[in-house]
């Protein structure tokens, strides 16, 4: 993987902050876009845009082609058996809410249990808590080991043996720099006949993710975390599950036959779950982003990001009073840390003055960060365009912040 | 905008060595405040006797701006009547929004540049909002 060539393709790297080069280490929140995605979207608007699936005219055909080809790209990226298993949503959050509202409302009843983990992002936590409260189901959590080094897999096996209706878990958490053993967790769940939902917002587009190999039943991801635009993501579900699910939103395009005086007949997946005009432009951009990532190579991207995170965490440990959450060895590009005597919000502000974009706060995982004893922490997250020189800058800036604030 | 305009030396001193920081025995009123954006969390304890604040202390984990603001605030409100505290809180919020701190005690005006940093306004205002909330919440629900 040739980093200088990759960096040339990202226009945002030309930005300056107070005459400093911009260093973007907030990739776990959202990633930047390469020139070819930006150009693909502008070309689409110039000569291919119309609504999809309805026009008989040229532009509608072009738009439909772009939209459906993006669906094939997503299907290929995660090794879905059939592209009809890919449902475009607004993002990961909407995909979780879609499953909660359709599969969830149909199958989760009073007295049932939903199993989550303690490391969930609010997106894979609040929808299930809401459903559980509404129908009178219970939520249990697979605990984390001390300092968030991993899930407690023994307790996971015990909790799964009690046969919850659903096990929803995060593949790569947005805070701890680890990857959960998705394949093993799904095997344990499948042995008990438990349906599995995997939040893959931080893994798809950052590493190889193969739903057949992992063996989950549902997966959710977002385009904006993988060099694509915001406003689009996907739900993947096994076709036999999707076939039994009621619609999510009602309206145009999701219906086969509608009447004044009798119930409508809805279409099959994916149209059934894509009411209204979908994110068409965004799909065109996402498709291009996936082609770009696969050309670079997902294994290359993963090893580059994790290597930078490991380098950063080794050198961060040398700063007195700095504490890193998660395992010693990083499996993803994410490093979350707290610094004694320096609040995360001040760190982020100080870093921004020098062109460095860090994330500060609770990272949309408030219960987890509370359990780890740190309501606010800082996070550096690396992706394909980051460099070792940027790790050097991170360390230098944090050392400066320590002497300024302590 | 330079960091030194925000983190003036006097402010940094207040955040590094905050005044009135620590728990209070026999507080009559208390409240917690938090800023979900950045993770500031402060707890405020008050002693209100005969309609005025005889003591105010805070604990928690907050950024330099929030800590300095809480430190300045707790020093300033001691001995004031509840009505005067409410007026001060109103004026402070006005200053944080607009930069105009006329009528506020000079010590507090060290925060008058905060309006230039919109993302930090909430940090400076959080102690005052928590103070107003604490005045409404008697300890033990008396």
Short mmCIF file of C-alpha atoms in Angstrom, two decimals:
data_model
loop_
_atom_site.label_atom_id
_atom_site.label_comp_id
_atom_site.label_asym_id
_atom_site.label_seq_id
_atom_site.Cartn_x
_atom_site.Cartn_y
_atom_site.Cartn_z
CA UNK A 1 0.00 0.00 0.00
CA UNK A 2 1.58 3.24 -1.18
CA UNK A 3 0.52 5.89 1.35
CA UNK A 4 1.81 8.97 -0.53
CA UNK A 5 -0.22 7.92 -3.60
CA UNK A 6 -3.27 7.34 -1.43
CA UNK A 7 -2.84 10.73 0.27
CA UNK A 8 -2.71 12.47 -3.11
CA UNK A 9 -6.25 11.26 -3.69
CA UNK A 10 -7.69 12.97 -0.60
CA UNK A 11 -8.30 16.70 -1.18
CA UNK A 12 -9.01 17.44 2.51
CA UNK A 13 -5.31 16.95 3.23
CA UNK A 14 -4.68 20.31 1.54
CA UNK A 15 -6.50 22.13 4.38
CA UNK A 16 -4.56 24.12 6.97
CA UNK A 17 -5.43 25.00 10.56
CA UNK A 18 -3.54 28.05 11.89
CA UNK A 19 -1.01 27.33 9.12
CA UNK A 20 -0.51 23.77 10.43
CA UNK A 21 -1.15 20.79 8.16
CA UNK A 22 -4.45 19.20 9.04
CA UNK A 23 -4.06 15.84 10.78
CA UNK A 24 -7.29 13.93 10.84
CA UNK A 25 -7.49 11.32 13.60
CA UNK A 26 -11.27 11.28 14.00
CA UNK A 27 -11.91 8.47 11.55
CA UNK A 28 -13.99 6.43 13.95
CA UNK A 29 -16.52 9.27 13.90
CA UNK A 30 -16.42 9.66 10.13
CA UNK A 31 -13.89 9.22 7.34
CA UNK A 32 -12.74 11.64 4.63
CA UNK A 33 -13.57 11.17 0.93
CA UNK A 34 -11.18 10.51 -1.95
CA UNK A 35 -11.34 12.62 -5.08
CA UNK A 36 -12.88 9.82 -7.15
CA UNK A 37 -15.89 9.56 -4.80
CA UNK A 38 -16.37 13.32 -4.92
CA UNK A 39 -16.07 13.28 -8.73
CA UNK A 40 -18.39 10.29 -9.05
CA UNK A 41 -21.06 12.13 -7.09
CA UNK A 42 -20.72 15.32 -9.08
CA UNK A 43 -20.75 13.44 -12.40
CA UNK A 44 -23.85 11.58 -11.25
CA UNK A 45 -25.61 14.88 -10.52
CA UNK A 46 -24.52 16.34 -13.84
CA UNK A 47 -25.61 13.57 -16.17
CA UNK A 48 -27.29 10.62 -14.44
CA UNK A 49 -29.65 11.95 -11.80
CA UNK A 50 -33.38 11.18 -11.63
CA UNK A 51 -35.58 9.19 -9.31
CA UNK A 52 -34.99 5.45 -9.33
CA UNK A 53 -37.21 2.55 -10.42
CA UNK A 54 -40.05 4.72 -11.72
CA UNK A 55 -39.06 6.52 -14.91
CA UNK A 56 -39.08 5.03 -18.35
CA UNK A 57 -36.73 7.77 -19.44
CA UNK A 58 -32.96 7.80 -19.92
CA UNK A 59 -31.94 9.56 -16.73
CA UNK A 60 -34.09 7.35 -14.57
CA UNK A 61 -32.47 4.33 -16.14
CA UNK A 62 -29.00 5.72 -15.47
CA UNK A 63 -29.88 6.57 -11.87
CA UNK A 64 -31.40 3.13 -11.31
CA UNK A 65 -28.27 1.52 -12.74
CA UNK A 66 -26.03 3.48 -10.39
CA UNK A 67 -28.26 2.77 -7.39
CA UNK A 68 -28.53 -0.95 -8.05
CA UNK A 69 -24.86 -1.29 -8.90
CA UNK A 70 -24.06 0.19 -5.47
CA UNK A 71 -26.26 -2.53 -3.95
CA UNK A 72 -24.18 -5.14 -5.78
CA UNK A 73 -20.97 -3.50 -4.49
CA UNK A 74 -22.22 -3.68 -0.89
CA UNK A 75 -23.33 -7.28 -1.37
CA UNK A 76 -19.90 -8.16 -2.75
CA UNK A 77 -18.09 -6.30 0.01
CA UNK A 78 -19.68 -8.34 2.79
CA UNK A 79 -20.19 -11.54 0.74
CA UNK A 80 -23.98 -11.52 0.84
CA UNK A 81 -25.48 -14.45 -1.03
CA UNK A 82 -27.87 -12.23 -2.94
CA UNK A 83 -28.10 -8.49 -3.51
CA UNK A 84 -31.78 -8.52 -2.48
CA UNK A 85 -30.45 -9.06 1.05
CA UNK A 86 -28.98 -5.53 1.04
CA UNK A 87 -31.39 -2.84 2.23
CA UNK A 88 -30.27 0.75 1.96
CA UNK A 89 -30.90 2.79 5.09
CA UNK A 90 -29.84 6.20 6.33
CA UNK A 91 -27.00 4.52 8.21
CA UNK A 92 -26.22 1.98 10.92
CA UNK A 93 -28.58 3.61 13.43
CA UNK A 94 -31.54 3.37 11.08
CA UNK A 95 -30.65 -0.24 10.26
CA UNK A 96 -30.80 -1.15 13.97
CA UNK A 97 -34.11 0.67 14.32
CA UNK A 98 -35.43 -1.10 11.23
CA UNK A 99 -34.74 -4.53 12.69
CA UNK A 100 -36.02 -3.46 16.11
CA UNK A 101 -39.30 -2.23 14.61
CA UNK A 102 -39.91 -5.15 12.26
CA UNK A 103 -38.23 -8.39 13.32
CA UNK A 104 -38.07 -7.19 16.93
CA UNK A 105 -41.71 -6.25 17.35
CA UNK A 106 -42.76 -9.49 15.72
CA UNK A 107 -40.57 -11.82 17.78
CA UNK A 108 -39.70 -10.17 21.11
CA UNK A 109 -42.48 -10.64 23.65
CA UNK A 110 -43.01 -10.01 27.36
CA UNK A 111 -40.60 -12.06 29.44
CA UNK A 112 -38.15 -12.59 26.56
CA UNK A 113 -34.51 -11.61 26.88
CA UNK A 114 -32.41 -9.51 24.52
CA UNK A 115 -28.69 -10.04 25.01
CA UNK A 116 -26.32 -7.11 24.32
CA UNK A 117 -22.77 -6.39 25.42
CA UNK A 118 -21.41 -3.68 27.70
CA UNK A 119 -19.41 -2.21 24.83
CA UNK A 120 -22.30 -1.14 22.59
CA UNK A 121 -22.53 2.26 20.93
CA UNK A 122 -25.79 4.02 21.80
CA UNK A 123 -27.01 3.03 18.31
CA UNK A 124 -27.08 -0.65 19.23
CA UNK A 125 -28.22 -0.03 22.80
CA UNK A 126 -31.06 2.47 22.94
CA UNK A 127 -33.33 0.87 20.27
CA UNK A 128 -33.25 -2.46 22.12
CA UNK A 129 -33.76 -0.84 25.52
CA UNK A 130 -36.76 0.99 24.09
CA UNK A 131 -38.29 -2.18 22.67
CA UNK A 132 -37.65 -4.11 25.88
CA UNK A 133 -39.38 -1.46 27.99
CA UNK A 134 -42.29 -1.31 25.56
CA UNK A 135 -43.04 -5.04 25.41
CA UNK A 136 -41.82 -6.02 28.87
CA UNK A 137 -38.73 -7.91 27.76
CA UNK A 138 -35.46 -8.03 29.67
CA UNK A 139 -32.01 -6.88 28.59
CA UNK A 140 -28.85 -8.62 29.70
CA UNK A 141 -25.31 -7.54 28.95
CA UNK A 142 -22.21 -9.61 28.29
CA UNK A 143 -19.73 -7.91 30.63
CA UNK A 144 -16.32 -6.58 29.70
CA UNK A 145 -13.14 -7.74 31.41
CA UNK A 146 -11.22 -5.17 33.42
CA UNK A 147 -10.23 -2.03 31.46
CA UNK A 148 -12.25 -3.26 28.48
CA UNK A 149 -9.59 -5.68 27.23
CA UNK A 150 -12.25 -8.05 25.87
CA UNK A 151 -15.72 -9.44 26.42
CA UNK A 152 -16.02 -12.04 29.15
CA UNK A 153 -16.53 -15.00 26.83
CA UNK A 154 -17.30 -17.46 29.64
CA UNK A 155 -20.20 -15.32 30.79
CA UNK A 156 -21.21 -14.81 27.16
CA UNK A 157 -21.55 -18.59 26.78
CA UNK A 158 -23.58 -18.82 29.99
CA UNK A 159 -25.89 -16.00 28.99
CA UNK A 160 -26.36 -17.49 25.52
CA UNK A 161 -27.19 -20.88 27.04
CA UNK A 162 -30.20 -19.20 28.69
CA UNK A 163 -31.57 -18.75 25.16
CA UNK A 164 -32.24 -15.03 24.70
CA UNK A 165 -34.38 -14.27 21.65
CA UNK A 166 -31.72 -12.02 20.14
CA UNK A 167 -28.01 -11.43 20.60
CA UNK A 168 -27.03 -8.00 19.27
CA UNK A 169 -23.33 -7.14 19.53
CA UNK A 170 -20.73 -4.82 18.14
CA UNK A 171 -18.07 -6.31 15.86
CA UNK A 172 -15.39 -3.63 16.36
CA UNK A 173 -16.26 -1.20 19.16
CA UNK A 174 -15.68 2.50 18.56
CA UNK A 175 -13.67 2.94 21.74
CA UNK A 176 -11.63 -0.07 22.81
CA UNK A 177 -9.41 -0.88 19.83
CA UNK A 178 -10.40 -4.54 19.78
CA UNK A 179 -12.32 -6.89 17.53
CA UNK A 180 -14.89 -9.16 19.09
CA UNK A 181 -14.69 -12.85 18.10
CA UNK A 182 -17.79 -12.58 15.93
CA UNK A 183 -17.55 -16.04 14.43
CA UNK A 184 -17.28 -17.75 17.80
CA UNK A 185 -20.10 -15.65 19.28
CA UNK A 186 -22.37 -16.43 16.33
CA UNK A 187 -21.59 -20.14 16.55
CA UNK A 188 -22.53 -20.19 20.25
CA UNK A 189 -25.75 -18.33 19.43
CA UNK A 190 -26.63 -20.52 16.46
CA UNK A 191 -26.18 -23.69 18.55
CA UNK A 192 -29.00 -22.35 20.76
CA UNK A 193 -31.15 -21.14 17.87
CA UNK A 194 -30.61 -17.48 18.79
CA UNK A 195 -30.86 -14.77 16.13
CA UNK A 196 -27.77 -12.56 15.89
CA UNK A 197 -27.42 -8.91 14.92
CA UNK A 198 -23.96 -7.44 14.33
CA UNK A 199 -23.16 -3.72 14.44
CA UNK A 200 -20.35 -3.55 11.88
CA UNK A 201 -20.11 0.25 11.55
CA UNK A 202 -16.41 0.23 12.47
CA UNK A 203 -15.42 -2.96 10.65
CA UNK A 204 -16.96 -3.03 7.16
CA UNK A 205 -14.68 -1.05 4.86
CA UNK A 206 -11.87 -1.26 7.39
CA UNK A 207 -11.17 -5.01 7.16
CA UNK A 208 -12.49 -8.08 5.41
CA UNK A 209 -15.99 -8.87 6.71
CA UNK A 210 -17.65 -12.01 5.37
CA UNK A 211 -21.14 -12.63 6.69
CA UNK A 212 -21.07 -16.26 5.53
CA UNK A 213 -17.83 -16.91 7.38
CA UNK A 214 -18.99 -15.06 10.52
CA UNK A 215 -22.43 -16.64 10.47
CA UNK A 216 -24.51 -13.72 11.78
CA UNK A 217 -28.16 -13.19 10.79
CA UNK A 218 -28.18 -9.39 10.45
CA UNK A 219 -25.42 -6.84 9.90
CA UNK A 220 -25.52 -3.04 9.82
CA UNK A 221 -22.95 -0.59 8.44
CA UNK A 222 -22.58 3.03 7.27
CA UNK A 223 -21.01 4.46 4.11
CA UNK A 224 -19.54 7.56 5.74
CA UNK A 225 -17.16 5.52 7.88
CA UNK A 226 -15.61 3.99 4.73
CA UNK A 227 -14.83 6.92 2.43
CA UNK A 228 -18.43 7.17 1.21
CA UNK A 229 -20.95 9.96 1.81
CA UNK A 230 -23.07 10.44 4.93
CA UNK A 231 -26.79 9.73 4.70
CA UNK A 232 -26.58 6.13 3.52
CA UNK A 233 -25.84 2.78 5.09
CA UNK A 234 -27.08 -0.74 4.80
CA UNK A 235 -28.83 -3.49 6.60
CA UNK A 236 -27.96 -6.98 5.48
CA UNK A 237 -30.22 -9.81 6.58
CA UNK A 238 -30.56 -13.46 5.66
CA UNK A 239 -33.21 -13.69 2.97
CA UNK A 240 -35.27 -16.24 4.93
CA UNK A 241 -35.51 -13.74 7.83
CA UNK A 242 -36.22 -10.73 5.62
CA UNK A 243 -39.03 -12.70 3.94
CA UNK A 244 -40.95 -12.95 7.23
CA UNK A 245 -40.53 -9.33 8.30
CA UNK A 246 -43.28 -6.72 8.06
CA UNK A 247 -42.42 -3.40 6.37
CA UNK A 248 -40.60 -0.67 8.30
CA UNK A 249 -41.79 2.58 6.74
CA UNK A 250 -44.88 2.78 4.53
CA UNK A 251 -45.22 4.77 1.32
CA UNK A 252 -44.03 4.88 -2.25
CA UNK A 253 -42.02 2.08 -3.89
CA UNK A 254 -42.47 -0.43 -1.07
CA UNK A 255 -45.94 -1.49 -2.24
CA UNK A 256 -46.97 -3.88 -4.98
CA UNK A 257 -50.70 -3.19 -5.03
CA UNK A 258 -52.61 -0.50 -3.15
CA UNK A 259 -56.39 -0.04 -2.83
CA UNK A 260 -58.95 2.32 -1.30
CA UNK A 261 -60.81 -0.38 0.53
CA UNK A 262 -58.52 -3.29 1.31
CA UNK A 263 -55.03 -3.82 2.70
CA UNK A 264 -52.13 -3.15 0.39
CA UNK A 265 -49.86 -5.91 -0.82
CA UNK A 266 -46.23 -5.11 -0.17
CA UNK A 267 -43.22 -5.94 -2.26
CA UNK A 268 -40.40 -8.26 -1.26
CA UNK A 269 -36.99 -7.22 0.05
CA UNK A 270 -35.24 -4.90 -0.57
CA UNK A 271 -38.05 -2.66 -1.94
CA UNK A 272 -40.32 -3.66 0.96
CA UNK A 273 -37.96 -1.86 3.37
CA UNK A 274 -37.07 1.15 1.21
CA UNK A 275 -40.17 3.35 1.25
CA UNK A 276 -39.89 6.77 -0.36
CA UNK A 277 -37.14 8.22 -2.50
CA UNK A 278 -33.91 6.62 -1.29
CA UNK A 279 -30.46 8.23 -0.98
CA UNK A 280 -29.70 7.91 -4.70
CA UNK A 281 -26.74 10.25 -5.03
CA UNK A 282 -25.24 8.79 -1.86
CA UNK A 283 -25.54 5.26 -3.25
CA UNK A 284 -23.60 6.30 -6.36
CA UNK A 285 -20.88 7.73 -4.13
CA UNK A 286 -20.81 4.71 -1.84
CA UNK A 287 -20.46 2.31 -4.76
CA UNK A 288 -17.38 4.24 -5.92
CA UNK A 289 -15.94 4.27 -2.38
CA UNK A 290 -16.25 0.48 -2.18
CA UNK A 291 -14.50 0.02 -5.53
CA UNK A 292 -11.72 2.29 -4.26
CA UNK A 293 -11.31 0.40 -0.96
CA UNK A 294 -11.26 -2.99 -2.65
CA UNK A 295 -8.60 -1.79 -5.07
CA UNK A 296 -6.44 -0.63 -2.15
CA UNK A 297 -7.19 -3.91 -0.39
CA UNK A 298 -9.10 -4.29 2.87
CA UNK A 299 -6.40 -6.39 4.50
CA UNK A 300 -3.83 -3.69 3.68
CA UNK A 301 -6.10 -1.04 5.15
CA UNK A 302 -6.65 -3.02 8.35
CA UNK A 303 -2.98 -3.79 8.92
CA UNK A 304 -1.95 -0.19 8.21
CA UNK A 305 -4.56 1.30 10.59
CA UNK A 306 -3.82 -1.19 13.37
CA UNK A 307 -0.05 -0.72 12.98
CA UNK A 308 -0.43 3.04 13.45
CA UNK A 309 -2.72 2.51 16.44
CA UNK A 310 -0.19 0.14 17.99
CA UNK A 311 2.67 2.56 17.40
CA UNK A 312 0.61 5.39 18.90
CA UNK A 313 -0.43 3.39 21.94
CA UNK A 314 3.14 2.23 22.64
CA UNK A 315 4.36 5.80 22.59
CA UNK A 316 1.35 7.17 24.49
CA UNK A 317 2.07 4.78 27.35
CA UNK A 318 5.36 6.62 27.90
CA UNK A 319 3.45 9.80 28.83
CA UNK A 320 3.05 9.98 32.58
CA UNK A 321 -0.51 9.72 33.83
CA UNK A 322 -1.88 8.64 30.45
CA UNK A 323 -4.22 5.67 30.51
CA UNK A 324 -5.30 3.66 27.45
CA UNK A 325 -8.56 1.72 27.41
CA UNK A 326 -8.78 -1.75 25.87
CA UNK A 327 -6.19 -4.43 25.19
CA UNK A 328 -2.47 -3.81 24.94
CA UNK A 329 -2.40 -4.93 21.31
CA UNK A 330 -4.70 -2.97 19.00
CA UNK A 331 -6.79 -4.91 16.49
CA UNK A 332 -8.33 -1.80 14.91
CA UNK A 333 -7.17 1.76 14.27
CA UNK A 334 -8.71 3.09 17.48
CA UNK A 335 -6.90 4.36 20.61
CA UNK A 336 -8.99 5.86 23.42
CA UNK A 337 -7.19 7.36 26.40
CA UNK A 338 -7.50 9.64 29.39
CA UNK A 339 -4.84 11.91 30.85
CA UNK A 340 -4.60 12.63 34.56
CA UNK A 341 -5.08 16.30 35.26
CA UNK A 342 -6.05 17.21 31.69
CA UNK A 343 -9.68 17.05 30.60
CA UNK A 344 -10.47 15.54 27.18
CA UNK A 345 -12.30 18.65 26.00
CA UNK A 346 -9.23 20.79 26.68
CA UNK A 347 -7.01 18.24 24.90
CA UNK A 348 -9.20 18.33 21.78
CA UNK A 349 -9.31 22.13 21.77
CA UNK A 350 -5.54 22.39 22.27
CA UNK A 351 -4.91 19.80 19.54
CA UNK A 352 -7.17 21.59 17.08
CA UNK A 353 -5.13 24.77 17.51
CA UNK A 354 -2.25 22.74 16.04
CA UNK A 355 -4.24 21.19 13.23
CA UNK A 356 -4.93 17.87 14.93
CA UNK A 357 -8.50 16.55 14.90
CA UNK A 358 -9.19 14.31 17.92
CA UNK A 359 -12.46 13.19 19.43
CA UNK A 360 -13.29 14.13 23.02
CA UNK A 361 -16.14 13.00 25.21
CA UNK A 362 -18.02 9.79 25.83
CA UNK A 363 -17.96 8.57 22.19
CA UNK A 364 -21.68 7.72 22.22
CA UNK A 365 -20.99 4.93 24.68
CA UNK A 366 -21.88 6.55 28.00
CA UNK A 367 -22.53 3.39 30.07
CA UNK A 368 -19.24 1.85 28.90
CA UNK A 369 -17.15 4.94 29.61
CA UNK A 370 -18.83 5.28 33.03
CA UNK A 371 -17.97 1.67 33.81
CA UNK A 372 -14.38 2.32 32.73
CA UNK A 373 -14.36 5.18 35.22
CA UNK A 374 -13.93 7.95 32.67
CA UNK A 375 -16.92 10.08 31.72
CA UNK A 376 -14.73 11.92 29.22
CA UNK A 377 -11.76 10.62 27.27
CA UNK A 378 -9.84 11.41 24.10
CA UNK A 379 -9.75 9.22 21.03
CA UNK A 380 -7.34 9.01 18.11
CA UNK A 381 -8.52 6.79 15.26
CA UNK A 382 -6.43 5.94 12.21
CA UNK A 383 -7.35 5.01 8.65
CA UNK A 384 -5.66 4.39 5.33
CA UNK A 385 -4.42 7.96 4.72
CA UNK A 386 -2.74 8.44 8.13
CA UNK A 387 1.03 8.23 8.57
CA UNK A 388 3.73 7.56 11.17
CA UNK A 389 4.66 11.25 10.99
CA UNK A 390 1.13 12.02 12.16
CA UNK A 391 1.64 9.69 15.14
CA UNK A 392 4.80 11.72 15.95
CA UNK A 393 2.74 14.91 15.81
CA UNK A 394 0.06 13.41 18.06
CA UNK A 395 2.63 12.52 20.70
CA UNK A 396 4.35 15.90 20.53
CA UNK A 397 1.07 17.80 20.85
CA UNK A 398 -0.12 15.69 23.79
CA UNK A 399 3.18 16.20 25.60
CA UNK A 400 2.79 19.93 25.07
CA UNK A 401 -0.78 19.79 26.36
CA UNK A 402 0.36 18.01 29.51
CA UNK A 403 2.87 20.73 30.33
CA UNK A 404 0.33 23.45 29.51
CA UNK A 405 -2.58 22.14 31.56
CA UNK A 406 -0.98 20.26 34.44
CA UNK B 1 -8.33 32.22 17.46
CA UNK B 2 -5.40 31.51 19.72
CA UNK B 3 -5.66 29.18 22.67
CA UNK B 4 -4.14 31.88 24.89
CA UNK B 5 -7.18 34.06 24.33
CA UNK B 6 -9.27 31.28 25.80
CA UNK B 7 -6.90 29.83 28.38
CA UNK B 8 -5.72 33.05 30.00
CA UNK B 9 -3.20 32.52 32.76
CA UNK B 10 -5.62 33.53 35.50
CA UNK B 11 -8.19 31.05 34.18
CA UNK B 12 -5.64 28.24 34.05
CA UNK B 13 -4.71 28.96 37.66
CA UNK B 14 -8.34 28.67 38.71
CA UNK B 15 -8.65 25.33 36.90
CA UNK B 16 -5.40 23.89 38.23
CA UNK B 17 -6.05 25.00 41.80
CA UNK B 18 -9.82 25.41 42.00
CA UNK B 19 -11.35 27.24 44.92
CA UNK B 20 -14.25 25.73 46.85
CA UNK B 21 -13.55 22.31 45.37
CA UNK B 22 -14.54 19.31 47.45
CA UNK B 23 -17.52 17.90 49.30
CA UNK B 24 -19.64 19.90 51.74
CA UNK B 25 -21.03 18.69 55.03
CA UNK B 26 -24.63 19.53 55.87
CA UNK B 27 -25.48 21.01 52.47
CA UNK B 28 -29.08 22.18 52.28
CA UNK B 29 -29.33 22.16 48.47
CA UNK B 30 -27.54 20.23 45.72
CA UNK B 31 -27.67 19.32 42.02
CA UNK B 32 -25.60 17.61 39.33
CA UNK B 33 -24.88 19.05 35.91
CA UNK B 34 -23.38 17.44 32.85
CA UNK B 35 -22.42 18.38 29.33
CA UNK B 36 -23.05 15.42 27.03
CA UNK B 37 -20.92 16.91 24.26
CA UNK B 38 -17.59 16.80 26.05
CA UNK B 39 -18.24 14.91 29.25
CA UNK B 40 -18.07 17.71 31.84
CA UNK B 41 -19.67 16.49 35.05
CA UNK B 42 -20.02 18.66 38.14
CA UNK B 43 -21.91 18.38 41.40
CA UNK B 44 -22.79 21.50 43.30
CA UNK B 45 -23.61 21.72 47.02
CA UNK B 46 -25.08 24.81 48.68
CA UNK B 47 -25.95 26.02 52.12
CA UNK B 48 -28.95 28.33 51.96
CA UNK B 49 -29.93 30.09 55.21
CA UNK B 50 -32.60 32.77 55.52
CA UNK B 51 -32.86 33.29 51.79
CA UNK B 52 -29.17 33.69 51.10
CA UNK B 53 -26.24 31.48 50.12
CA UNK B 54 -23.85 31.06 53.00
CA UNK B 55 -21.69 28.47 51.25
CA UNK B 56 -21.18 26.88 47.81
CA UNK B 57 -18.80 24.06 46.85
CA UNK B 58 -18.38 21.79 43.87
CA UNK B 59 -16.90 18.41 42.94
CA UNK B 60 -16.65 16.47 39.69
CA UNK B 61 -14.56 16.06 36.59
CA UNK B 62 -14.68 18.89 34.10
CA UNK B 63 -12.57 20.74 31.58
CA UNK B 64 -10.42 23.75 32.46
CA UNK B 65 -13.08 26.26 31.40
CA UNK B 66 -15.85 24.59 33.38
CA UNK B 67 -13.65 24.11 36.45
CA UNK B 68 -12.42 27.71 36.40
CA UNK B 69 -15.97 28.98 35.90
CA UNK B 70 -17.25 26.89 38.83
CA UNK B 71 -14.35 28.06 40.95
CA UNK B 72 -15.03 31.74 40.21
CA UNK B 73 -18.76 31.30 40.62
CA UNK B 74 -18.67 29.59 44.01
CA UNK B 75 -16.38 32.35 45.29
CA UNK B 76 -18.63 35.09 44.00
CA UNK B 77 -22.06 33.90 45.16
CA UNK B 78 -21.25 33.33 48.83
CA UNK B 79 -23.17 35.75 51.02
CA UNK B 80 -25.54 36.82 48.26
CA UNK B 81 -29.31 36.60 48.51
CA UNK B 82 -30.97 34.00 46.29
CA UNK B 83 -32.45 36.77 44.16
CA UNK B 84 -29.05 38.37 43.65
CA UNK B 85 -27.62 34.97 42.65
CA UNK B 86 -30.35 34.50 40.05
CA UNK B 87 -29.64 37.96 38.61
CA UNK B 88 -25.92 37.16 38.50
CA UNK B 89 -26.58 33.84 36.74
CA UNK B 90 -28.71 35.64 34.18
CA UNK B 91 -26.03 38.29 33.58
CA UNK B 92 -23.33 35.65 33.29
CA UNK B 93 -25.24 33.73 30.66
CA UNK B 94 -25.75 36.97 28.79
CA UNK B 95 -22.01 37.65 28.89
CA UNK B 96 -21.19 34.13 27.72
CA UNK B 97 -23.46 34.65 24.74
CA UNK B 98 -22.61 38.22 23.78
CA UNK B 99 -19.34 39.13 25.48
CA UNK B 100 -20.91 42.04 27.32
CA UNK B 101 -20.37 41.64 31.06
CA UNK B 102 -21.28 45.11 32.31
CA UNK B 103 -22.34 44.97 35.90
CA UNK B 104 -20.70 41.62 36.60
CA UNK B 105 -17.96 41.48 39.21
CA UNK B 106 -14.57 42.11 37.52
CA UNK B 107 -13.20 38.71 38.54
CA UNK B 108 -15.89 36.92 36.58
CA UNK B 109 -15.29 39.06 33.52
CA UNK B 110 -12.12 37.06 32.89
CA UNK B 111 -14.53 34.77 31.00
CA UNK B 112 -15.85 37.54 28.74
CA UNK B 113 -14.04 36.14 25.67
CA UNK B 114 -15.88 32.85 25.86
CA UNK B 115 -18.47 33.96 23.28
CA UNK B 116 -15.67 33.84 20.69
CA UNK B 117 -15.50 30.06 21.24
CA UNK B 118 -19.08 28.86 20.70
CA UNK B 119 -18.21 25.24 21.47
CA UNK B 120 -16.96 26.25 24.90
CA UNK B 121 -19.88 28.47 25.98
CA UNK B 122 -21.66 25.48 27.44
CA UNK B 123 -18.57 24.62 29.52
CA UNK B 124 -18.53 28.07 31.14
CA UNK B 125 -22.28 28.21 31.68
CA UNK B 126 -22.73 24.69 33.08
CA UNK B 127 -21.79 25.63 36.70
CA UNK B 128 -24.30 28.49 36.68
CA UNK B 129 -27.07 26.29 35.29
CA UNK B 130 -26.27 23.68 37.90
CA UNK B 131 -26.35 26.39 40.57
CA UNK B 132 -29.85 27.51 39.52
CA UNK B 133 -30.97 23.89 39.53
CA UNK B 134 -29.41 23.28 42.98
CA UNK B 135 -31.28 26.26 44.44
CA UNK B 136 -34.51 24.45 43.52
CA UNK B 137 -33.42 21.11 44.99
CA UNK B 138 -33.38 20.75 48.74
CA UNK B 139 -31.22 17.92 50.03
CA UNK B 140 -33.42 15.09 51.24
CA UNK B 141 -36.39 16.74 49.59
CA UNK B 142 -37.16 18.87 52.65
#
